[in-house]
Every structure is written in C-alpha cells, then in structure tokens.
Coordinates of N, CA, C and O in Angstrom, one line a residue:
X26 N 0.6 -1.5 0.0 CA 0.4 0.3 -0.2 C 0.7 1.4 -0.3 O 2.1 1.5 1.1
X27 N 0.5 2.2 -0.8 CA 1.7 3.4 -0.9 C 1.4 4.2 0.3 O 0.3 3.9 1.1
X28 N 2.5 5.2 0.7 CA 2.0 5.7 1.7 C 1.1 7.1 1.6 O 0.7 7.8 2.4
X29 N 0.6 7.6 0.2 CA -0.5 8.2 -0.3 C -0.5 8.2 -1.9 O 0.8 7.5 -2.3
X30 N -0.5 9.3 -2.4 CA -0.3 9.7 -3.8 C -0.4 10.9 -3.8 O -0.8 11.9 -3.3
X31 N 0.4 11.0 -5.1 CA 0.9 12.2 -5.5 C 0.0 12.6 -7.2 O -0.4 11.5 -7.8
X32 N -1.3 13.4 -7.5 CA -1.6 13.5 -8.7 C -0.7 14.3 -9.5 O -0.1 15.7 -9.2
X33 N -0.4 13.6 -10.6 CA 0.5 14.3 -11.7 C -0.5 15.2 -12.8 O -0.9 14.0 -13.2
X34 N -0.3 15.9 -12.9 CA -0.9 16.6 -14.3 C 0.4 16.6 -15.4 O 1.3 17.1 -15.1
X35 N 0.1 16.0 -16.7 CA 0.8 16.0 -17.6 C 0.4 16.0 -19.0 O -1.1 15.8 -19.4
X36 N 1.1 16.4 -20.1 CA 0.8 16.3 -21.0 C 0.4 14.9 -22.0 O 1.1 13.7 -21.5
X37 N -0.8 15.0 -23.1 CA -1.0 13.7 -23.6 C 0.1 13.2 -24.8 O -0.5 12.7 -25.6
X38 N 0.9 13.9 -25.0 CA 1.7 14.3 -25.8 C 3.3 14.2 -25.2 O 3.0 14.9 -24.0
X39 N 4.6 14.4 -25.7 CA 5.7 14.3 -24.8 C 6.5 15.4 -25.8 O 7.4 15.6 -24.4
X40 N 6.2 16.5 -26.3 CA 6.4 17.7 -26.3 C 8.0 17.8 -27.1 O 8.1 16.7 -27.5
X41 N 8.4 18.7 -27.3 CA 9.3 18.9 -27.8 C 10.3 18.4 -27.8 O 11.8 18.0 -28.7
X42 N 10.6 18.4 -26.1 CA 11.9 18.0 -25.6 C 12.6 16.7 -25.4 O 11.6 16.3 -24.7
X43 N 13.5 16.0 -25.5 CA 13.6 15.1 -24.7 C 13.9 14.8 -23.4 O 13.3 13.6 -22.5
X44 N 14.2 16.1 -22.3 CA 14.1 16.4 -21.3 C 12.9 16.0 -20.7 O 13.3 15.8 -19.6
X45 N 11.6 16.3 -21.5 CA 10.5 16.3 -20.8 C 9.9 14.9 -20.2 O 9.4 14.4 -19.4
X46 N 10.3 14.0 -21.6 CA 10.0 12.6 -21.1 C 11.1 12.0 -19.9 O 10.6 11.4 -19.4
X47 N 12.5 12.4 -20.4 CA 13.0 12.0 -19.4 C 12.7 12.3 -17.9 O 13.0 12.0 -16.5
X48 N 12.3 13.4 -17.6 CA 11.7 14.1 -16.2 C 10.8 13.2 -15.5 O 10.0 12.9 -14.9
X49 N 9.7 12.7 -16.7 CA 8.5 11.9 -16.4 C 9.0 10.7 -15.8 O 8.6 10.1 -15.1
X50 N 9.6 10.2 -16.9 CA 10.9 9.1 -16.6 C 11.0 9.0 -14.8 O 10.7 7.8 -14.1
X51 N 11.9 9.7 -15.0 CA 12.6 9.9 -13.2 C 11.6 10.2 -12.6 O 11.5 9.7 -11.2
X52 N 10.6 11.3 -12.7 CA 9.6 11.2 -11.2 C 8.7 9.8 -11.1 O 9.0 9.7 -9.9
X53 N 8.6 9.2 -12.3 CA 7.9 7.8 -11.9 C 8.6 7.0 -11.3 O 8.1 6.4 -10.7
X54 N 9.4 6.7 -11.6 CA 10.4 5.9 -10.7 C 10.9 6.3 -9.6 O 10.9 5.4 -8.3
X55 N 10.7 7.9 -9.1 CA 10.8 8.0 -7.7 C 9.9 7.9 -6.9 O 9.8 7.4 -5.8
X56 N 8.9 8.1 -7.4 CA 7.6 7.7 -7.0 C 7.0 6.4 -6.4 O 7.2 6.3 -4.8
X57 N 7.7 5.4 -7.2 CA 7.9 3.8 -7.3 C 8.7 3.7 -6.4 O 8.3 3.1 -5.2
X58 N 9.9 4.7 -6.2 CA 11.2 4.0 -4.8 C 11.1 4.5 -3.9 O 11.0 3.8 -2.6
X59 N 10.0 5.9 -3.2 CA 9.9 6.5 -2.3 C 8.4 5.8 -2.0 O 7.4 6.3 -1.0
X60 N 7.6 5.0 -2.3 CA 6.5 4.3 -2.2 C 5.8 5.3 -1.8 O 4.3 5.2 -1.6
X61 N 5.4 5.9 -3.0 CA 4.5 7.6 -3.6 C 3.9 6.4 -4.5 O 4.0 6.0 -5.3
X62 N 2.4 6.5 -4.1 CA 1.4 5.6 -5.3 C 1.5 7.1 -6.1 O 1.1 8.2 -5.9
X63 N 1.1 6.8 -8.1 CA 0.5 8.0 -8.5 C -0.7 8.2 -9.0 O -1.6 6.9 -9.1
X64 N -1.5 9.2 -8.8 CA -2.7 9.0 -9.7 C -3.0 10.2 -10.7 O -2.1 11.1 -10.3
X65 N -3.2 9.7 -11.5 CA -3.6 10.7 -12.9 C -4.5 10.4 -13.8 O -5.3 9.7 -13.5
X66 N -4.4 10.9 -14.9 CA -5.4 11.1 -16.0 C -5.7 9.4 -16.6 O -6.9 9.4 -17.6
X67 N -4.8 8.8 -16.4 CA -5.4 7.2 -17.0 C -4.5 6.8 -18.7 O -5.4 5.6 -18.8
X68 N -4.0 8.0 -18.7 CA -3.7 7.6 -20.5 C -1.9 7.1 -20.6 O -1.5 6.9 -19.9
X69 N -2.3 6.1 -21.9 CA -1.2 5.3 -22.4 C -0.4 6.4 -23.3 O 0.7 5.8 -23.5
X70 N -0.4 7.4 -23.3 CA 0.3 8.2 -24.8 C 0.6 9.3 -24.3 O 0.4 9.6 -23.0
X71 N 1.6 9.7 -24.6 CA 2.4 11.1 -24.0 C 3.3 10.8 -23.4 O 3.6 9.7 -22.5
X72 N 3.3 12.0 -22.4 CA 4.1 12.2 -21.0 C 3.1 11.5 -20.0 O 3.7 10.6 -19.2
X73 N 1.9 11.4 -19.9 CA 1.4 10.5 -19.0 C 1.5 9.2 -19.0 O 1.6 8.0 -17.7
X74 N 1.5 8.8 -20.1 CA 2.3 6.5 -20.5 C 3.5 6.7 -20.1 O 3.3 5.5 -19.3
X75 N 4.4 8.0 -20.1 CA 5.8 7.6 -19.7 C 5.5 7.3 -18.3 O 6.2 6.7 -17.7
X76 N 5.5 8.4 -17.5 CA 5.1 8.2 -15.9 C 4.6 7.1 -15.5 O 5.2 6.9 -14.5
X77 N 3.4 6.8 -15.8 CA 2.5 5.8 -15.5 C 3.8 4.2 -15.9 O 3.7 3.6 -14.9
X78 N 4.3 4.0 -16.9 CA 5.0 2.9 -17.4 C 6.4 2.9 -16.0 O 6.6 2.1 -15.8
X79 N 7.0 3.7 -16.0 CA 8.0 4.0 -15.0 C 7.5 3.9 -13.8 O 8.2 3.2 -12.8
X80 N 6.5 4.4 -13.4 CA 6.0 3.9 -11.9 C 5.7 2.5 -12.3 O 6.2 1.7 -11.0
X81 N 5.2 1.6 -12.8 CA 5.1 0.5 -12.7 C 6.3 -0.6 -12.9 O 6.6 -1.8 -12.2
X82 N 6.7 0.1 -13.9 CA 8.6 -0.7 -14.0 C 9.1 -0.7 -13.2 O 9.7 -1.8 -12.7
X83 N 9.3 0.2 -12.1 CA 9.4 0.3 -10.5 C 8.8 -0.1 -9.3 O 9.2 0.0 -8.6
X84 N 7.9 -1.0 -9.7 CA 6.9 -1.7 -9.1 C 6.0 -0.7 -7.9 O 5.8 -1.5 -6.3
X85 N 5.8 0.5 -8.8 CA 4.7 1.4 -7.5 C 3.6 0.9 -7.8 O 3.2 0.1 -9.3
X86 N 2.7 1.9 -7.8 CA 0.9 2.1 -7.9 C 1.1 2.9 -9.0 O 1.3 4.2 -8.3
X87 N 0.0 2.4 -9.7 CA -0.4 3.5 -10.9 C -1.8 3.4 -10.9 O -2.2 2.6 -11.2
X88 N -2.8 4.4 -10.5 CA -4.4 4.9 -10.9 C -4.2 5.6 -11.6 O -4.0 6.9 -11.0
X89 N -4.9 5.3 -12.5 CA -5.6 6.2 -13.4 C -6.9 6.8 -13.4 O -8.0 5.7 -12.9
X90 N -7.5 7.5 -13.8 CA -9.1 8.4 -13.8 C -9.4 8.9 -14.9 O -8.7 9.9 -15.1
X91 N -9.8 8.1 -15.9 CA -10.5 8.3 -17.1 C -11.8 8.3 -17.5 O -12.6 7.5 -17.6
X92 N -12.4 9.6 -17.9 CA -13.9 9.8 -18.6 C -13.8 8.7 -19.8 O -12.8 8.5 -20.7
X93 N -15.1 8.2 -20.0 CA -15.2 7.2 -21.3 C -15.2 7.5 -22.3 O -14.5 7.2 -23.1
X94 N -15.1 8.8 -22.8 CA -15.3 9.3 -24.3 C -14.0 9.1 -24.6 O -13.2 8.7 -25.5
X95 N -13.3 9.4 -23.7 CA -11.1 9.2 -23.8 C -11.0 7.5 -24.1 O -10.3 7.1 -24.8
X96 N -11.5 6.5 -23.3 CA -11.8 5.6 -23.2 C -12.4 4.9 -24.9 O -11.4 4.2 -25.0
X97 N -13.0 5.8 -25.2 CA -13.5 5.0 -26.7 C -12.5 5.2 -27.3 O -12.3 4.9 -28.2
X98 N -11.7 6.4 -27.1 CA -10.7 6.6 -28.0 C -9.8 5.8 -28.3 O -8.3 6.1 -28.8
X99 N -9.7 4.9 -27.1 CA -8.4 4.1 -26.9 C -6.8 5.0 -26.6 O -6.0 4.3 -26.6
X100 N -7.6 5.7 -25.5 CA -6.7 6.3 -25.1 C -6.1 5.4 -23.6 O -5.2 6.1 -22.8
X101 N -6.9 4.7 -22.8 CA -6.6 4.0 -21.4 C -5.4 3.3 -21.2 O -5.1 2.4 -22.2
X102 N -4.7 3.4 -20.0 CA -3.3 2.3 -20.5 C -4.7 1.2 -19.7 O -5.0 1.4 -18.4
X103 N -4.0 -0.2 -20.0 CA -4.6 -1.1 -19.5 C -4.2 -1.7 -18.5 O -4.3 -2.7 -17.9
X104 N -2.7 -1.5 -18.2 CA -2.2 -2.2 -17.2 C -1.8 -1.4 -15.8 O -0.8 -1.8 -15.4
X105 N -2.9 -0.9 -16.0 CA -2.6 0.2 -14.4 C -3.3 -0.8 -13.4 O -3.8 -1.8 -12.9
X106 N -2.5 -0.9 -12.2 CA -2.7 -0.8 -11.0 C -4.3 -0.7 -10.8 O -5.0 -1.8 -10.2
X107 N -4.7 0.3 -11.3 CA -6.4 0.5 -10.8 C -7.0 1.6 -11.8 O -5.5 2.8 -12.3
X108 N -7.8 1.4 -12.9 CA -8.2 2.4 -13.6 C -9.7 2.3 -13.5 O -10.7 1.7 -13.7
X109 N -9.7 4.3 -13.3 CA -11.3 4.0 -12.6 C -11.9 4.9 -14.1 O -11.6 5.9 -14.5
X110 N -13.1 4.3 -14.5 CA -13.9 5.5 -15.6 C -15.0 6.3 -15.1 O -16.0 5.8 -14.5
X111 N -14.8 7.0 -15.5 CA -16.0 8.2 -15.0 C -16.6 8.8 -16.4 O -16.5 8.1 -17.0
X112 N -18.0 9.8 -16.0 CA -18.3 9.8 -17.3 C -18.2 11.9 -17.5 O -17.6 11.4 -18.7
X113 N -17.8 12.1 -16.4 CA -17.0 13.6 -17.2 C -15.7 13.8 -16.8 O -15.2 13.3 -15.8
X114 N -14.7 14.9 -17.6 CA -13.4 15.8 -16.8 C -13.8 16.4 -15.6 O -12.9 16.4 -14.7
X115 N -14.8 16.8 -15.4 CA -15.2 16.9 -13.9 C -14.9 16.3 -12.6 O -14.1 16.2 -11.8
X116 N -15.7 14.7 -13.4 CA -15.6 14.0 -11.9 C -14.1 13.5 -12.4 O -13.5 13.0 -11.1
X117 N -13.3 13.4 -13.1 CA -12.1 12.7 -13.1 C -10.9 13.7 -12.3 O -10.3 13.4 -11.6
X118 N -11.5 15.3 -12.1 CA -10.5 15.9 -11.4 C -10.9 16.3 -10.1 O -9.9 16.2 -9.4
X119 N -11.9 15.9 -10.1 CA -12.7 15.7 -8.3 C -12.1 14.7 -7.5 O -11.6 15.0 -6.8
X120 N -12.1 13.4 -8.3 CA -11.8 12.3 -8.1 C -9.8 12.6 -7.6 O -9.4 11.8 -6.5
X121 N -9.3 13.0 -8.9 CA -8.1 13.0 -8.6 C -7.6 13.9 -7.5 O -6.6 13.8 -6.5
X122 N -8.2 15.1 -7.2 CA -8.2 16.2 -6.4 C -8.6 15.2 -5.1 O -7.8 15.5 -3.8
X123 N -9.3 15.1 -4.5 CA -9.9 13.6 -3.3 C -8.5 12.8 -3.3 O -8.7 12.9 -2.0
X124 N -8.4 12.2 -3.9 CA -7.0 11.0 -3.7 C -5.9 11.7 -3.4 O -5.2 10.3 -2.8
X125 N -5.5 12.4 -3.8 CA -3.7 13.2 -3.6 C -3.6 13.7 -2.2 O -4.8 14.5 -1.7
X126 N -2.5 13.6 -2.2 CA -1.6 14.1 -1.0 C -0.9 15.9 -1.7 O -0.9 16.3 -1.0
X127 N -0.2 15.0 -2.8 CA 0.2 16.5 -3.0 C -0.5 16.2 -4.7 O -0.4 15.5 -5.6
X128 N 0.5 17.5 -5.2 CA -0.2 17.8 -6.5 C 1.4 18.4 -7.8 O 1.6 19.3 -7.1
X129 N 1.5 17.8 -8.5 CA 2.7 18.2 -9.5 C 2.2 18.5 -11.0 O 1.5 17.7 -11.3
X130 N 2.9 19.2 -11.6 CA 2.5 19.3 -12.9 C 3.8 19.3 -14.0 O 4.8 19.9 -13.1
X131 N 3.9 18.6 -14.7 CA 4.8 18.2 -15.6 C 4.5 19.2 -17.3 O 3.4 19.7 -16.5
X132 N 5.4 19.3 -17.7 CA 5.0 19.9 -18.7 C 4.0 19.2 -19.4 O 3.5 18.1 -19.8
X133 N 2.7 20.1 -20.4 CA 2.2 19.7 -20.8 C 1.1 20.8 -21.4 O 2.0 22.0 -21.6
X134 N 0.0 20.3 -21.8 CA -0.6 21.6 -22.7 C -1.9 22.6 -21.8 O -1.6 22.4 -20.5
X135 N -2.9 22.7 -22.1 CA -4.0 23.3 -21.5 C -5.1 22.5 -20.6 O -5.1 23.2 -19.4
X136 N -4.8 21.4 -21.1 CA -5.4 20.7 -19.9 C -4.4 20.5 -18.3 O -5.5 20.4 -17.6
X137 N -3.4 20.5 -18.7 CA -2.5 20.2 -17.8 C -2.5 21.7 -17.1 O -2.7 21.5 -15.9
X138 N -2.4 23.0 -17.5 CA -2.6 24.2 -17.1 C -3.9 24.3 -16.2 O -4.0 24.3 -15.0
X139 N -5.0 23.9 -16.4 CA -6.4 23.8 -16.4 C -6.1 23.2 -14.6 O -7.2 23.6 -13.5
X140 N -5.7 21.7 -14.9 CA -5.9 20.9 -13.9 C -5.0 21.7 -12.8 O -5.2 21.4 -11.7
X141 N -3.6 21.9 -12.9 CA -2.8 22.6 -12.2 C -3.3 23.6 -11.1 O -3.0 23.9 -9.8
X142 N -4.0 24.6 -12.4 CA -4.4 25.9 -11.6 C -5.9 25.6 -10.9 O -6.2 26.4 -10.0
X143 N -6.3 24.6 -11.1 CA -7.3 23.9 -9.8 C -7.2 23.8 -9.1 O -7.5 24.6 -7.9
X144 N -6.1 22.8 -9.0 CA -5.5 22.8 -7.6 C -5.0 23.5 -6.9 O -5.0 23.3 -5.3
X145 N -3.9 24.8 -7.6 CA -3.7 25.8 -6.6 C -4.6 26.8 -5.8 O -5.1 26.7 -4.9
X146 N -5.7 26.7 -6.9 CA -6.8 27.2 -6.5 C -7.6 26.7 -5.1 O -8.0 27.6 -4.3
X147 N -7.8 25.3 -5.4 CA -8.4 24.7 -4.6 C -7.3 24.9 -2.8 O -8.0 25.0 -1.8
X148 N -5.8 25.1 -3.1 CA -5.1 25.1 -2.0 C -5.0 26.3 -1.4 O -5.3 26.6 -0.5
X149 N -5.4 27.4 -2.3 CA -5.3 28.9 -1.5 C -6.5 29.1 -1.1 O -6.9 29.6 -0.1
X150 N -8.0 28.7 -1.6 CA -9.0 28.1 -0.5 C -8.7 27.6 0.9 O -9.9 27.6 1.5
X151 N -8.1 27.1 1.1 CA -7.5 26.2 1.9 C -8.4 24.7 1.9 O -8.8 24.2 3.2
X152 N -9.2 24.4 0.6 CA -9.6 23.0 0.7 C -9.1 21.6 0.2 O -9.7 20.7 0.9
X153 N -7.8 22.3 0.5 CA -6.4 21.0 0.2 C -5.5 21.1 1.2 O -5.6 22.6 0.8
X154 N -4.5 20.3 1.6 CA -3.4 20.6 2.6 C -2.5 20.9 1.5 O -1.1 20.6 2.3
X155 N -2.2 19.4 0.4 CA -1.0 19.6 0.3 C -0.4 20.3 -0.7 O -0.5 21.5 -1.3
X156 N 1.2 20.0 -1.1 CA 1.6 21.1 -1.8 C 1.0 20.8 -3.4 O 1.0 20.1 -3.9
X157 N 1.5 22.1 -4.0 CA 1.4 22.0 -5.6 C 2.3 22.7 -6.2 O 3.1 23.5 -5.1
X158 N 2.7 22.1 -7.1 CA 4.5 22.5 -7.6 C 4.1 22.2 -9.3 O 3.5 21.6 -9.7
X159 N 5.0 22.7 -9.7 CA 5.9 22.6 -11.3 C 7.0 22.5 -10.9 O 7.7 22.9 -10.6
X160 N 6.7 21.3 -11.9 CA 8.3 20.6 -12.2 C 8.8 21.2 -13.3 O 8.5 21.2 -14.4
X161 N 9.5 22.5 -13.3 CA 10.1 23.0 -14.4 C 11.1 22.6 -14.9 O 12.2 23.3 -15.2
X162 N 10.7 21.8 -16.1 CA 11.8 21.2 -17.3 C 12.1 21.9 -17.7 O 11.0 22.8 -18.7
X163 N 13.1 22.2 -17.9 CA 13.7 23.5 -19.3 C 12.9 24.5 -19.5 O 13.3 24.6 -20.6
X164 N 13.3 25.3 -18.1 CA 12.4 26.5 -18.0 C 11.3 26.4 -18.6 O 10.5 27.6 -18.9
X165 N 10.8 25.3 -18.7 CA 8.5 25.0 -18.8 C 7.6 26.5 -18.8 O 7.4 26.5 -19.3
X166 N 8.7 26.0 -17.3 CA 6.9 26.8 -16.5 C 7.8 28.4 -15.8 O 7.3 29.0 -15.0
X167 N 9.0 28.8 -16.7 CA 9.6 30.0 -16.1 C 8.1 31.1 -16.1 O 8.4 31.9 -15.3
X168 N 7.3 31.1 -17.3 CA 6.4 32.1 -17.4 C 5.7 31.8 -16.4 O 5.1 33.2 -15.8
X169 N 5.2 31.1 -15.9 CA 4.0 30.8 -14.7 C 4.4 31.2 -13.4 O 4.1 31.7 -12.7
X170 N 6.0 30.8 -13.6 CA 6.6 31.7 -11.5 C 6.4 32.9 -11.9 O 6.4 33.6 -11.0
X171 N 6.7 33.4 -13.3 CA 7.0 34.8 -13.0 C 5.4 35.3 -13.0 O 5.3 36.7 -12.4
X172 N 4.4 35.0 -13.5 CA 2.7 35.6 -13.5 C 2.4 35.4 -11.8 O 1.9 36.2 -11.6
X173 N 3.2 34.0 -11.5 CA 2.6 33.8 -10.1 C 3.4 35.2 -9.5 O 2.7 35.6 -8.0
X174 N 4.4 35.2 -9.3 CA 5.2 36.9 -8.9 C 4.3 37.8 -8.7 O 4.0 39.0 -8.0
X175 N 3.9 38.0 -9.9 CA 3.6 39.3 -10.4 C 2.1 39.5 -9.7 O 1.3 39.9 -9.2
X176 N 1.5 38.1 -9.4 CA -0.2 37.9 -8.8 C -0.3 38.1 -7.3 O -0.6 39.2 -6.8
X177 N 1.2 37.9 -7.2 CA 1.5 38.1 -5.5 C 1.9 39.6 -5.3 O 1.4 40.5 -4.6
X178 N 3.0 40.5 -6.2 CA 3.4 41.7 -6.3 C 2.2 42.9 -6.3 O 1.9 43.5 -5.9
X179 N 1.1 42.1 -7.2 CA 0.2 43.5 -7.2 C -1.0 43.0 -6.4 O -2.1 43.5 -6.6
X180 N -0.9 42.5 -5.8 CA -1.9 42.4 -3.9 C -3.0 41.4 -5.0 O -3.9 41.8 -3.9
X181 N -2.9 40.4 -5.6 CA -3.8 39.7 -6.0 C -4.1 38.4 -5.3 O -5.0 37.3 -4.8
X182 N -3.1 38.2 -4.3 CA -2.9 37.0 -3.3 C -2.1 37.3 -2.0 O -1.3 38.4 -2.2
X183 N -2.6 37.4 -0.8 CA -1.5 38.0 0.4 C -0.8 37.5 0.5 O -0.3 36.6 -0.2
X184 N 0.5 38.1 0.7 CA 1.5 37.8 0.5 C 2.0 36.5 1.8 O 2.9 36.0 0.9
X185 N 1.2 36.7 2.6 CA 1.3 35.4 3.6 C 1.1 33.7 2.6 O 1.6 32.8 3.3
X186 N 0.5 34.0 1.1 CA 0.5 32.7 0.5 C 1.4 32.9 -0.2 O 1.3 31.5 -1.9
X187 N 2.8 33.4 -0.4 CA 3.8 32.8 -1.5 C 4.2 31.6 -1.4 O 5.0 31.5 -2.8
X188 N 4.3 30.9 -0.6 CA 4.7 29.4 -0.4 C 3.4 28.3 -1.1 O 3.5 27.4 -0.8
X189 N 2.1 29.3 -2.0 CA 1.0 27.8 -1.9 C 1.5 27.0 -3.4 O 0.9 26.3 -3.6
X190 N 2.4 27.8 -3.8 CA 3.0 27.2 -5.2 C 4.5 27.0 -5.3 O 5.1 28.1 -4.6
X191 N 4.9 26.1 -5.6 CA 6.4 25.6 -5.3 C 6.9 24.7 -6.7 O 6.3 24.8 -7.7
X192 N 8.0 26.2 -7.0 CA 8.5 25.7 -8.6 C 10.0 25.2 -8.5 O 10.9 26.0 -7.7
X193 N 10.0 23.9 -9.1 CA 11.7 23.2 -8.7 C 11.9 22.4 -10.3 O 11.0 22.5 -11.3
X194 N 12.8 22.0 -9.9 CA 13.8 22.0 -11.8 C 14.1 20.6 -10.8 O 14.3 19.9 -12.2
X195 N 13.9 20.2 -10.0 CA 14.9 18.9 -9.8 C 13.4 17.9 -9.5 O 12.7 18.1 -8.1
X196 N 13.4 16.3 -9.7 CA 12.8 15.2 -8.6 C 12.6 15.6 -6.7 O 12.2 15.5 -6.5
X197 N 14.0 15.6 -7.1 CA 14.8 15.1 -5.9 C 14.3 16.6 -4.9 O 14.1 16.2 -3.8
X198 N 14.1 17.6 -5.3 CA 13.5 18.8 -4.7 C 12.2 18.8 -3.8 O 11.4 18.9 -3.3
X199 N 11.1 17.9 -5.1 CA 10.1 17.7 -4.9 C 9.9 16.6 -3.3 O 9.4 16.5 -2.7
X200 N 10.6 15.4 -3.6 CA 11.0 14.7 -2.4 C 11.0 15.4 -1.2 O 10.3 14.8 -0.2
X201 N 12.2 16.3 -1.3 CA 12.3 16.7 -0.5 C 11.1 17.8 0.2 O 10.9 17.7 1.5
X202 N 10.8 18.2 0.0 CA 9.1 19.5 -0.1 C 8.3 18.4 0.2 O 8.0 18.7 1.7
X203 N 7.9 16.8 0.1 CA 6.8 16.5 1.0 C 7.4 15.8 1.9 O 6.3 15.7 2.8
X204 N 8.4 15.7 1.8 CA 9.2 15.5 3.2 C 9.2 16.1 4.6 O 8.2 15.8 5.3
X205 N 9.6 17.9 4.1 CA 9.2 18.4 4.7 C 7.7 19.0 5.1 O 7.1 18.9 6.1
X206 N 6.9 19.0 4.1 CA 5.4 18.9 4.7 C 4.8 18.0 5.2 O 3.8 18.2 6.2
X207 N 5.3 16.2 5.1 CA 4.3 15.3 6.1 C 5.1 15.6 7.6 O 4.9 15.2 8.4
X208 N 6.1 16.3 7.7 CA 7.0 16.3 8.9 C 6.3 17.7 9.8 O 7.0 17.7 11.1
X209 N 5.8 18.3 8.9 CA 5.3 19.4 9.9 C 3.8 19.3 10.4 O 3.2 18.6 10.5

C-alpha cells in the first residue's frame, strides 16, 4: 500500500524536448522508489504513459482516472494498478484531487494548466492541504513562475500565500518538499 498519492498532471503528448520524457520517467521511478502512488489521467500516450510505465516498471502503484469518451478513443492505459472510468472531466478532476496528498505538473498543454491551476485554487481556498508544484523542466514553467510572482506583487494573493505554489527544477526537490510537508 502506498504511503499516499501524488496527482501528476502532464501532457498527452511527449513534447519537443527529450528532457520532458526523461523528467516524467525519473519522477515515475522516484514515486515508486519512495512508495508514493501515482494518481493521474489514466492515459497510455504522451508523458502520461511515460510516467505510468516508469511507476509500474519500478514496482509502484499507478491509478488512472479517465472519462469514458477518452477510453472510447483507445487512450486508456490497460496495465495500471487501478483504472477508474468516469463520465466527465469534472468527475476525473474531483476524484484526483480527493485522492491526492500532493499535486505536481510536468510539462503539458492547456488541460495540464487547467488541472494544476484548479488544484492551486483549491489550495488557496484551503480546501486541500497538500503541496502544489510545477516541475520546471527546461524552463517550461518560467512564465508561470513570473505570473505567480506578479499575482503576489500586484496584491491578488496575500503575501502569506507566497508558498502555496512551488516551482522546482528537480525530482529530488519534490521528494524533499513532501518530506518537509509530512513532518510539519
């Protein structure tokens, strides 16, 4: 049984940089090694498939949550520890948030942004307690980090909430963050 679950939001494509694929594989292996379960969108394609395969290859737990319309497009990973099929994207997101102890975005598209920003919004509202992080591979999230700093500077978030979003460059930083958070 995993010590908890980490929701990972990421692309259904691998992206242009080989570093994106490498980061997904590294994070997946680390989740398994540290006994964190993966909860994610359930896909077999893109970075979603890379991270799930890495978790499973290293003996970890990979739980996918996917709406039926994506299953029908043959995008579901059929080798997962658990695959929940839901009706809507809203159900998927709600179940992932309910299941997760921490939230991380790897590089991805607009769906990835929407999902991680929803988790960040819930963290701001104190509806969830876990950490929300961007794994800033090859500077992918530099613009998001700048926007978050601007949101703080312009008073749209109180200064006390400057630590509700963590922008990290390495998987090891995530592991250390989760360790600190669990000991608080």
